[in-house]
Short mmCIF file of C-alpha atoms in Angstrom, two decimals:
data_model
loop_
_atom_site.label_atom_id
_atom_site.label_comp_id
_atom_site.label_asym_id
_atom_site.label_seq_id
_atom_site.Cartn_x
_atom_site.Cartn_y
_atom_site.Cartn_z
CA MET S 1 -17.97 -52.32 33.87
CA THR S 2 -21.18 -53.43 35.54
CA LEU S 3 -22.53 -51.64 38.58
CA LYS S 4 -22.26 -54.86 40.58
CA LYS S 5 -18.59 -55.08 39.83
CA MET S 6 -18.06 -51.55 41.09
CA ASP S 7 -19.84 -52.53 44.34
CA ASP S 8 -17.26 -55.30 44.78
CA ILE S 9 -14.28 -53.15 43.85
CA PHE S 10 -15.33 -50.38 46.22
CA ASN S 11 -15.76 -52.91 49.03
CA ASP S 12 -12.40 -54.57 48.24
CA CYS S 13 -10.74 -51.18 48.46
CA LEU S 14 -12.35 -50.44 51.82
CA GLU S 15 -11.11 -53.80 53.10
CA LEU S 16 -7.58 -53.11 51.85
CA ILE S 17 -7.56 -49.73 53.60
CA ARG S 18 -8.84 -51.37 56.78
CA GLN S 19 -5.93 -53.81 56.55
CA GLY S 20 -3.48 -50.90 56.46
CA TYR S 21 -2.96 -50.29 52.73
CA SER S 22 -2.71 -46.66 51.67
CA LEU S 23 -5.27 -44.97 49.45
CA ASP S 24 -2.67 -44.75 46.66
CA GLU S 25 -1.82 -48.45 46.87
CA CYS S 26 -5.48 -49.25 46.59
CA LEU S 27 -6.04 -46.93 43.63
CA THR S 28 -2.99 -48.37 41.87
CA ARG S 29 -4.41 -51.85 42.26
CA PHE S 30 -7.66 -50.77 40.57
CA HIS S 31 -6.16 -48.20 38.22
CA GLU S 32 -8.96 -48.49 35.65
CA GLN S 33 -11.49 -47.26 38.21
CA ARG S 34 -9.09 -44.77 39.77
CA ALA S 35 -11.12 -41.62 39.08
CA GLU S 36 -14.43 -42.96 40.39
CA LEU S 37 -12.85 -44.83 43.29
CA SER S 38 -10.83 -41.88 44.57
CA LYS S 39 -13.99 -39.77 44.94
CA LEU S 40 -15.93 -42.56 46.64
CA LEU S 41 -13.08 -43.42 48.99
CA ALA S 42 -12.59 -39.77 49.95
CA ILE S 43 -16.22 -39.62 51.08
CA ALA S 44 -16.08 -43.06 52.74
CA LEU S 45 -12.99 -42.14 54.77
CA GLU S 46 -14.62 -38.88 55.80
CA VAL S 47 -17.76 -40.74 56.96
CA LYS S 48 -15.56 -43.14 58.89
CA LYS S 49 -13.87 -40.23 60.62
CA VAL S 50 -17.14 -38.51 61.50
CA VAL S 51 -18.81 -41.62 62.93
CA ALA S 52 -15.74 -42.49 65.02
CA CYS S 53 -17.18 -40.99 68.21
CA PRO S 54 -14.25 -40.60 70.68
CA VAL S 55 -14.37 -43.07 73.54
CA ASP S 56 -14.01 -41.96 77.15
CA ASN S 57 -11.23 -44.32 78.21
CA GLU S 58 -11.85 -43.74 81.90
CA PHE S 59 -15.46 -44.88 81.49
CA LYS S 60 -14.33 -47.87 79.45
CA GLU S 61 -11.78 -48.98 82.06
CA GLU S 62 -14.16 -48.50 85.00
CA LEU S 63 -16.83 -50.58 83.30
CA LYS S 64 -14.31 -53.31 82.55
CA ILE S 65 -13.18 -53.46 86.17
CA LYS S 66 -16.78 -53.71 87.39
CA LEU S 67 -17.65 -56.43 84.87
CA LEU S 68 -14.60 -58.52 85.66
CA ALA S 69 -15.06 -58.11 89.40
CA ASN S 70 -18.62 -59.32 88.99
CA MET S 71 -17.47 -62.27 86.92
CA ALA S 72 -14.78 -63.22 89.46
CA GLN S 73 -17.44 -63.18 92.15
CA HIS S 74 -19.68 -65.47 90.11
CA ARG S 75 -16.79 -67.83 89.39
CA ASN S 76 -16.03 -68.20 93.09
CA VAL S 77 -19.65 -68.87 93.92
CA VAL S 78 -19.46 -71.80 91.47
CA ARG S 79 -16.29 -72.96 93.17
CA LEU S 80 -17.98 -72.67 96.55
CA ARG S 81 -20.82 -74.97 95.43
CA TRP S 82 -18.30 -77.61 94.38
CA TRP S 83 -16.27 -77.29 97.53
CA SER S 84 -19.08 -77.38 99.99
CA GLY S 85 -19.91 -80.84 98.66
CA LEU S 86 -22.65 -82.63 100.57
CA LYS S 87 -23.14 -80.09 103.34
CA THR S 88 -26.62 -79.50 102.03
CA ARG S 89 -28.24 -78.16 105.15
CA SER S 90 -25.58 -75.52 105.67
CA ALA S 91 -25.64 -74.65 101.99
CA ILE S 92 -29.41 -74.21 102.11
CA ALA S 93 -28.94 -71.82 105.04
CA VAL S 94 -26.55 -69.66 102.99
CA ILE S 95 -28.81 -69.74 99.92
CA SER S 96 -31.76 -68.73 102.10
CA VAL S 97 -29.88 -65.72 103.45
CA VAL S 98 -28.86 -64.69 99.92
CA MET S 99 -32.48 -65.06 98.79
CA VAL S 100 -33.70 -62.97 101.72
CA ILE S 101 -31.15 -60.28 100.85
CA SER S 102 -32.21 -60.41 97.20
CA ALA S 103 -35.93 -60.36 97.98
CA GLY S 104 -35.41 -57.40 100.29
CA GLY S 105 -33.85 -55.34 97.56
CA GLY S 106 -32.56 -57.32 94.61
CA SER S 107 -31.33 -54.39 92.59
CA VAL S 108 -29.74 -52.75 95.64
CA ALA S 109 -28.04 -56.04 96.53
CA TYR S 110 -26.74 -56.37 92.97
CA ALA S 111 -25.63 -52.72 92.80
CA ALA S 112 -23.92 -53.08 96.19
CA SER S 113 -22.08 -56.22 95.08
CA VAL S 114 -20.36 -54.28 92.30
CA ALA S 115 -20.00 -51.01 94.24
CA MET S 116 -16.57 -49.39 94.29
CA PRO S 117 -15.06 -47.76 97.42
CA ASP S 118 -16.29 -44.29 96.43
CA SER S 119 -19.88 -45.50 96.18
CA PRO S 120 -22.42 -45.01 99.00
CA LEU S 121 -23.28 -48.71 98.56
CA TYR S 122 -19.75 -49.85 99.37
CA GLN S 123 -20.44 -50.38 103.08
CA ILE S 124 -23.41 -52.60 102.17
CA LYS S 125 -21.03 -54.65 100.02
CA LEU S 126 -18.62 -55.11 102.95
CA SER S 127 -21.45 -56.02 105.34
CA GLU S 128 -22.80 -58.54 102.85
CA GLU S 129 -19.34 -60.09 102.55
CA GLN S 130 -18.99 -60.37 106.34
CA LEU S 131 -22.38 -62.05 106.56
CA LEU S 132 -21.57 -64.53 103.81
CA THR S 133 -18.19 -65.31 105.39
CA ARG S 134 -19.82 -66.02 108.74
CA LEU S 135 -22.44 -68.26 107.16
CA ALA S 136 -20.04 -70.26 104.99
CA PRO S 137 -21.01 -73.94 105.30
CA SER S 138 -17.45 -75.18 105.87
CA PRO S 139 -13.97 -73.81 106.60
CA GLU S 140 -12.99 -74.68 103.02
CA ALA S 141 -15.97 -72.75 101.69
CA ARG S 142 -15.01 -69.83 103.93
CA VAL S 143 -11.46 -69.88 102.56
CA SER S 144 -12.85 -69.89 99.03
CA LEU S 145 -15.14 -66.96 99.76
CA VAL S 146 -12.43 -64.91 101.43
CA ALA S 147 -10.13 -65.61 98.49
CA ALA S 148 -12.86 -64.23 96.20
CA PHE S 149 -13.12 -61.13 98.35
CA THR S 150 -9.35 -60.58 98.10
CA ASP S 151 -9.85 -60.42 94.31
CA ARG S 152 -12.50 -57.77 94.84
CA ARG S 153 -10.12 -55.71 96.97
CA VAL S 154 -7.43 -55.99 94.28
CA ASN S 155 -9.90 -54.78 91.62
CA GLU S 156 -10.86 -51.90 93.89
CA ILE S 157 -7.22 -50.94 94.39
CA VAL S 158 -6.72 -50.90 90.60
CA TYR S 159 -9.86 -48.78 90.26
CA LEU S 160 -8.58 -46.30 92.88
CA ALA S 161 -5.15 -46.23 91.21
CA LYS S 162 -6.79 -45.11 87.97
CA ARG S 163 -8.48 -42.34 89.93
CA GLY S 164 -5.19 -41.33 91.57
CA ASP S 165 -6.57 -42.00 95.08
CA ALA S 166 -3.49 -43.02 97.14
CA ILE S 167 -5.33 -42.65 100.49
CA GLY S 168 -8.13 -44.90 99.26
CA ILE S 169 -5.57 -47.50 98.17
CA SER S 170 -4.04 -47.57 101.67
CA ARG S 171 -7.51 -48.02 103.20
CA ILE S 172 -8.48 -50.88 100.88
CA SER S 173 -5.02 -52.38 101.32
CA GLU S 174 -5.78 -52.71 105.04
CA TYR S 175 -8.98 -54.60 104.22
CA LEU S 176 -6.98 -56.79 101.86
CA ASP S 177 -4.49 -57.61 104.61
CA MET S 178 -7.35 -58.48 106.96
CA HIS S 179 -8.73 -60.90 104.37
CA LEU S 180 -5.32 -62.47 103.89
CA GLU S 181 -4.87 -62.93 107.66
CA LEU S 182 -8.29 -64.53 107.79
CA LEU S 183 -7.30 -66.70 104.86
CA ALA S 184 -4.13 -67.85 106.64
CA SER S 185 -5.98 -68.63 109.88
CA GLY S 186 -8.78 -70.40 107.99
CA ILE S 187 -6.29 -72.52 106.09
CA SER S 188 -4.38 -73.27 109.26
CA PHE S 189 -7.64 -74.45 110.80
CA THR S 190 -8.63 -76.65 107.87
CA THR S 191 -5.22 -78.31 107.64
CA THR S 192 -4.73 -79.07 111.34
CA ASN S 193 -8.16 -80.44 112.23
CA THR S 194 -8.97 -83.60 110.36
CA THR S 195 -10.60 -86.12 112.61
CA THR S 196 -12.88 -84.74 115.26
CA THR S 197 -15.71 -82.28 115.37
CA ASN S 198 -14.17 -79.01 116.40
CA THR S 199 -15.67 -76.02 118.09
CA GLN S 200 -12.56 -73.87 117.92
CA THR S 201 -12.97 -70.38 116.50
CA SER S 202 -10.53 -67.98 114.95
CA PRO S 203 -10.56 -64.39 116.28
CA GLU S 204 -12.21 -63.18 113.08
CA THR S 205 -15.02 -65.73 113.31
CA ALA S 206 -15.64 -65.54 117.06
CA GLY S 207 -19.09 -66.82 117.89
CA VAL S 208 -19.29 -69.05 114.86
CA THR S 209 -18.92 -72.78 115.41
CA LEU S 210 -16.86 -74.27 112.66
CA PRO S 211 -17.66 -77.74 111.37
CA PRO S 212 -14.90 -80.37 111.04
CA SER S 213 -12.42 -79.51 108.36
CA SER S 214 -12.51 -82.74 106.43
CA VAL S 215 -14.91 -82.30 103.56
CA ASN S 216 -17.09 -85.32 103.00
CA GLY S 217 -15.16 -87.69 100.81
CA THR S 218 -12.30 -85.25 100.20
CA ASN S 219 -8.74 -86.32 100.86
CA ILE S 220 -6.96 -83.66 102.94
CA GLY S 221 -3.81 -83.88 100.80
CA GLU S 222 -5.83 -83.12 97.68
CA SER S 223 -7.55 -80.34 99.55
CA ASN S 224 -4.16 -78.79 100.44
CA ASN S 225 -3.01 -78.97 96.85
CA GLU S 226 -6.23 -77.29 95.80
CA LEU S 227 -5.71 -74.57 98.40
CA GLN S 228 -2.14 -74.01 97.28
CA GLN S 229 -3.25 -73.71 93.68
CA ILE S 230 -5.95 -71.22 94.58
CA LEU S 231 -3.56 -69.15 96.65
CA SER S 232 -1.00 -69.11 93.82
CA GLN S 233 -3.65 -68.05 91.32
CA HIS S 234 -4.89 -65.24 93.54
CA GLN S 235 -1.36 -64.07 94.31
CA ALA S 236 -0.47 -64.10 90.60
CA ASN S 237 -3.65 -62.14 89.85
CA LEU S 238 -2.77 -59.59 92.54
CA ASN S 239 0.77 -59.08 91.27
CA SER S 240 -0.31 -58.91 87.64
CA GLN S 241 -3.08 -56.38 88.27
CA LEU S 242 -1.14 -54.15 90.65
CA ASN S 243 1.98 -54.21 88.47
CA GLY S 244 -0.24 -53.17 85.57
CA ALA S 245 -1.70 -50.32 87.62
CA ILE S 246 1.76 -49.09 88.65
CA VAL S 247 2.80 -48.41 85.04
CA ASN S 248 0.89 -45.16 84.59
CA ALA S 249 0.51 -44.24 88.26
CA SER S 250 1.58 -40.92 89.79
CA PRO S 251 4.45 -41.12 92.36
CA GLY S 252 2.05 -41.03 95.35
CA VAL S 253 -0.18 -43.74 93.94
CA LYS S 254 2.86 -45.77 92.93
CA THR S 255 4.15 -45.76 96.52
CA ALA S 256 0.71 -46.77 97.86
CA LEU S 257 0.50 -49.60 95.30
CA GLU S 258 3.99 -50.86 96.10
CA GLN S 259 3.19 -50.89 99.83
CA ALA S 260 -0.07 -52.73 99.17
CA MET S 261 1.75 -55.29 97.04
CA ALA S 262 4.52 -55.86 99.60
CA ALA S 263 2.03 -56.35 102.45
CA ALA S 264 -0.19 -58.64 100.39
CA ASN S 265 2.70 -60.79 99.16
CA ALA S 266 3.98 -61.19 102.72
CA ALA S 267 0.50 -62.29 103.79
CA TYR S 268 0.31 -64.78 100.91
CA VAL S 269 3.64 -66.28 101.98
CA GLN S 270 2.21 -66.71 105.49
CA ALA S 271 -0.96 -68.30 104.09
CA GLU S 272 1.05 -70.68 101.91
CA GLN S 273 3.14 -71.70 104.91
CA SER S 274 -0.09 -72.55 106.71
CA VAL S 275 -0.99 -74.96 103.92
CA ARG S 276 2.34 -76.76 104.17
CA MET G 1 -13.29 -61.44 64.14
CA VAL G 2 -10.73 -61.62 66.92
CA PRO G 3 -7.92 -64.19 66.40
CA ASP G 4 -8.74 -67.43 68.27
CA GLU G 5 -12.10 -65.91 69.15
CA ALA G 6 -13.77 -69.31 69.51
CA GLN G 7 -11.21 -70.33 72.15
CA ILE G 8 -11.55 -67.03 73.98
CA ILE G 9 -15.34 -67.42 74.04
CA LYS G 10 -15.02 -70.95 75.44
CA ARG G 11 -12.72 -69.68 78.20
CA ALA G 12 -15.14 -66.86 78.99
CA GLN G 13 -18.02 -69.36 79.07
CA SER G 14 -16.11 -71.43 81.62
CA GLY G 15 -15.89 -68.36 83.85
CA GLU G 16 -12.43 -67.01 83.03
CA SER G 17 -12.70 -63.28 83.58
CA ALA G 18 -9.51 -62.47 81.62
CA ALA G 19 -11.10 -64.05 78.53
CA PHE G 20 -14.22 -61.96 78.90
CA GLY G 21 -11.89 -58.98 79.29
CA GLU G 22 -10.33 -59.81 75.90
CA LEU G 23 -13.76 -59.88 74.25
CA TYR G 24 -14.63 -56.60 75.96
CA GLU G 25 -11.44 -54.99 74.64
CA ALA G 26 -12.10 -56.30 71.15
CA TYR G 27 -15.68 -55.05 70.93
CA PHE G 28 -16.24 -52.14 73.31
CA VAL G 29 -15.24 -49.34 70.93
CA ARG G 30 -17.22 -50.79 68.02
CA ILE G 31 -20.34 -51.29 70.13
CA PHE G 32 -20.05 -47.83 71.65
CA ARG G 33 -19.58 -46.12 68.27
CA TYR G 34 -22.48 -48.02 66.76
CA LEU G 35 -24.72 -46.96 69.64
CA ALA G 36 -23.48 -43.35 69.58
CA PHE G 37 -24.22 -43.18 65.86
CA LYS G 38 -27.70 -44.61 66.41
CA VAL G 39 -28.87 -42.81 69.56
CA GLY G 40 -27.15 -39.48 69.06
CA ARG G 41 -26.04 -38.83 72.66
CA ARG G 42 -22.79 -39.86 74.32
CA GLU G 43 -24.43 -40.43 77.73
CA ASP G 44 -27.08 -42.69 76.25
CA ALA G 45 -24.46 -44.57 74.24
CA GLU G 46 -22.37 -45.15 77.39
CA ASP G 47 -25.39 -46.33 79.40
CA LEU G 48 -26.40 -48.66 76.59
CA ALA G 49 -22.86 -50.00 76.11
CA GLN G 50 -22.78 -50.82 79.83
CA ALA G 51 -26.13 -52.62 79.57
CA VAL G 52 -24.90 -54.53 76.50
CA PHE G 53 -21.84 -55.92 78.25
CA ILE G 54 -23.72 -56.74 81.46
CA LYS G 55 -26.24 -58.64 79.35
CA ALA G 56 -23.42 -60.34 77.42
CA LEU G 57 -21.78 -61.37 80.70
CA GLU G 58 -25.06 -62.80 81.97
CA SER G 59 -25.83 -64.65 78.74
CA ILE G 60 -22.45 -65.74 77.39
CA GLY G 61 -23.01 -69.23 78.78
CA THR G 62 -25.93 -69.69 76.40
CA TYR G 63 -24.13 -68.32 73.30
CA GLN G 64 -23.57 -70.98 70.62
CA SER G 65 -21.08 -70.15 67.88
CA ARG G 66 -22.66 -72.47 65.33
CA GLU G 67 -25.85 -70.43 65.35
CA VAL G 68 -24.53 -66.93 64.79
CA PRO G 69 -21.12 -65.14 64.82
CA PHE G 70 -20.23 -63.62 68.18
CA SER G 71 -20.20 -60.08 66.78
CA SER G 72 -23.72 -60.48 65.36
CA TRP G 73 -24.89 -61.85 68.71
CA LEU G 74 -23.37 -58.87 70.53
CA PHE G 75 -24.75 -56.29 68.09
CA ARG G 76 -28.16 -57.92 68.37
CA ILE G 77 -27.99 -57.34 72.13
CA ALA G 78 -27.00 -53.73 71.41
CA HIS G 79 -29.94 -53.30 69.08
CA ASN G 80 -32.34 -54.81 71.64
CA GLN G 81 -31.01 -52.56 74.39
CA MET G 82 -31.54 -49.57 72.13
CA VAL G 83 -35.11 -50.62 71.38
CA ASP G 84 -35.72 -50.96 75.14
CA LEU G 85 -34.34 -47.47 75.73
CA PHE G 86 -36.67 -45.94 73.16
CA ARG G 87 -39.59 -47.93 74.52
CA ARG G 88 -38.90 -46.73 78.04
CA ARG G 89 -38.89 -43.17 76.82
CA ASN G 90 -42.02 -43.72 74.76
CA ARG G 91 -40.31 -42.03 71.89
CA ARG G 92 -40.57 -44.92 69.55
CA PRO G 93 -42.66 -47.90 70.56
CA GLU G 94 -41.22 -50.14 67.82
CA ILE G 95 -37.94 -50.02 65.99
CA SER G 96 -36.80 -52.48 63.37
CA LEU G 97 -33.21 -52.64 62.17
CA ASN G 98 -34.16 -50.57 59.16
CA GLU G 99 -36.27 -47.93 60.85
CA GLU G 100 -35.31 -44.32 61.11
CA ILE G 101 -33.42 -43.33 64.24
CA PRO G 102 -31.56 -40.12 65.07
CA LEU G 103 -27.90 -39.75 64.22
CA ALA G 104 -25.09 -38.85 66.58
CA ASP G 105 -24.80 -35.09 67.07
CA ASP G 106 -23.31 -35.09 70.52
CA CYS G 107 -20.08 -36.98 70.20
CA ALA G 108 -17.95 -34.56 68.28
CA ASP G 109 -14.62 -33.68 69.81
CA PRO G 110 -15.12 -30.31 71.58
CA HIS G 111 -11.61 -29.25 70.59
CA GLU G 112 -12.32 -29.71 66.93
CA GLU G 113 -11.67 -26.71 64.80
CA LEU G 114 -14.80 -24.88 63.70
CA GLU G 115 -14.28 -25.49 60.00
CA ILE G 116 -13.91 -29.24 60.47
CA LYS G 117 -16.92 -29.28 62.76
CA LEU G 118 -19.09 -27.52 60.19
CA GLN G 119 -17.91 -29.94 57.51
CA ASN G 120 -18.80 -32.86 59.79
CA GLU G 121 -22.22 -31.40 60.45
CA ALA G 122 -22.84 -31.04 56.71
CA LEU G 123 -21.82 -34.65 56.16
CA LEU G 124 -23.99 -35.93 59.02
CA ALA G 125 -26.94 -33.91 57.74
CA GLU G 126 -26.57 -35.66 54.38
CA VAL G 127 -26.20 -39.08 56.03
CA LYS G 128 -29.53 -38.46 57.75
CA LYS G 129 -31.14 -38.09 54.32
CA LEU G 130 -30.06 -41.56 53.19
CA SER G 131 -32.55 -44.40 53.22
CA ALA G 132 -32.92 -46.34 56.48
CA ALA G 133 -31.18 -49.38 54.99
CA GLN G 134 -28.28 -47.27 53.70
CA ARG G 135 -27.89 -45.67 57.13
CA GLU G 136 -27.88 -49.04 58.83
CA VAL G 137 -25.11 -50.18 56.50
CA ILE G 138 -23.15 -47.03 57.34
CA ALA G 139 -23.70 -47.71 61.07
CA LEU G 140 -22.60 -51.33 60.89
CA ARG G 141 -19.79 -50.96 58.33
CA PHE G 142 -18.26 -47.64 59.33
CA ALA G 143 -19.15 -47.12 63.00
CA ALA G 144 -19.14 -50.77 64.10
CA GLU G 145 -16.52 -51.87 61.53
CA MET G 146 -18.40 -55.09 60.91
CA PRO G 147 -17.37 -57.31 57.95
CA ILE G 148 -19.75 -57.47 54.99
CA ALA G 149 -20.76 -61.07 55.73
CA GLU G 150 -21.83 -60.20 59.26
CA VAL G 151 -23.68 -57.07 58.18
CA ALA G 152 -25.53 -59.23 55.65
CA ARG G 153 -26.46 -61.66 58.38
CA ALA G 154 -27.52 -58.90 60.79
CA MET G 155 -29.72 -57.25 58.14
CA ASN G 156 -30.97 -60.52 56.71
CA ARG G 157 -29.80 -59.67 53.17
CA SER G 158 -27.23 -61.07 50.76
CA GLU G 159 -23.63 -59.85 50.78
CA GLY G 160 -24.16 -58.51 47.27
CA ALA G 161 -27.12 -56.45 48.46
CA ILE G 162 -25.06 -54.99 51.32
CA LYS G 163 -22.20 -54.08 48.97
CA ALA G 164 -24.72 -52.39 46.66
CA LEU G 165 -26.24 -50.44 49.57
CA GLN G 166 -22.78 -49.41 50.77
CA HIS G 167 -21.80 -48.22 47.29
CA SER G 168 -25.08 -46.40 46.65
CA ALA G 169 -24.96 -44.69 50.08
CA VAL G 170 -21.46 -43.34 49.55
CA ALA G 171 -22.16 -42.41 45.89
CA SER G 172 -25.26 -40.54 47.03
CA LEU G 173 -23.26 -38.60 49.63
CA ARG G 174 -20.66 -37.75 46.99
CA ARG G 175 -23.32 -36.38 44.66
CA ARG G 176 -24.98 -34.31 47.38
CA LEU G 177 -21.82 -32.98 48.93
CA GLY G 178 -20.09 -32.23 45.65
CA GLY G 179 -16.75 -30.59 46.37
CA GLN G 180 -17.39 -29.99 50.08
CA VAL G 181 -15.41 -33.02 51.19
#
């Protein structure tokens, strides 16, 4: 038996154990090296146990929520660029504001954008969202942004559910409902104004003059289909995430989650009716 | 390797957060344990794991599977984050993959029975005495659960050399620990 061969046998055994074979099954397979292998494997399994530092699952889940919320935000910014089409001047205005915010405190702006409701930076996040919503270059872009913010609220509700914060869930649920109302009114606006420049404002965007709803070169029927798809995706995401959070929730949190879900689904129905 | 990993990576690259979530679930524990083994403190390992996945999220669009396996790419980020941490603290201005770094002392389960804890400490003390290359193999194979081929790639050695290092490391521990384990 060469030393090299023993290297291979030892490694093969480790692989078999990793795949779920028992120590005995492995030793039986290499019965000629049983004595040597059993001592090596005993040490190897002990090392494996010692280096398996226990993971703090709460930390792991919180980090995941923050990462995915950040990714969803990025994805919707990409969508916004596509949707806003040729409205370059308005788009430049939004980019300028974002750049000013970033230049004035890039790391704070980033930290705020991923802040959860229990963070001191959370109010900055909400203010930043309001500003971006007001400066959206078109009603369609505004709808897209608000839809992205509904995803953020859903992630925050899931985060609070993991922390057992039923009161926090109710508070964020109210924000979520406000977004969904804004979504419905924004959609209603984009689908009923197709031909003329319009200066009408929704209550939530009072003081902001909205441009005409028809996006340059975009057929309104296609636009409605797109809106319906986006709404369905966001609603499915909401139900999937909140249903997932309900599974291990305490009774108080469960009730808060169910109320949040019922209110949000009702608002989605209203928004979808606006599209039709 | 996660089943259908290439497809999941493509979905994550196109901005699908659920796909990135799948990669996170597949790799978080392995990355965290690797870092905990290398840096020795749970808090540092958690901070570094967070930095690793933020960096991965920022850079996944530039990842190309034909150049390097995803796990090697991710563990390279982990290694770079660790080097940055040590640089910031001025503890070690330069660290190569094979250089000596402290071992995890601070991640033992506090509810562990005393006898087991002492046994673990004895084992870790002996692991610290292994060569740097042997320790790196232990970190990547046992803490990070990386396949031999990927460890070989990460350490720029042949698979045969990694198997030899793995065998010699464990044989050395057996000799030193005798009947303790």
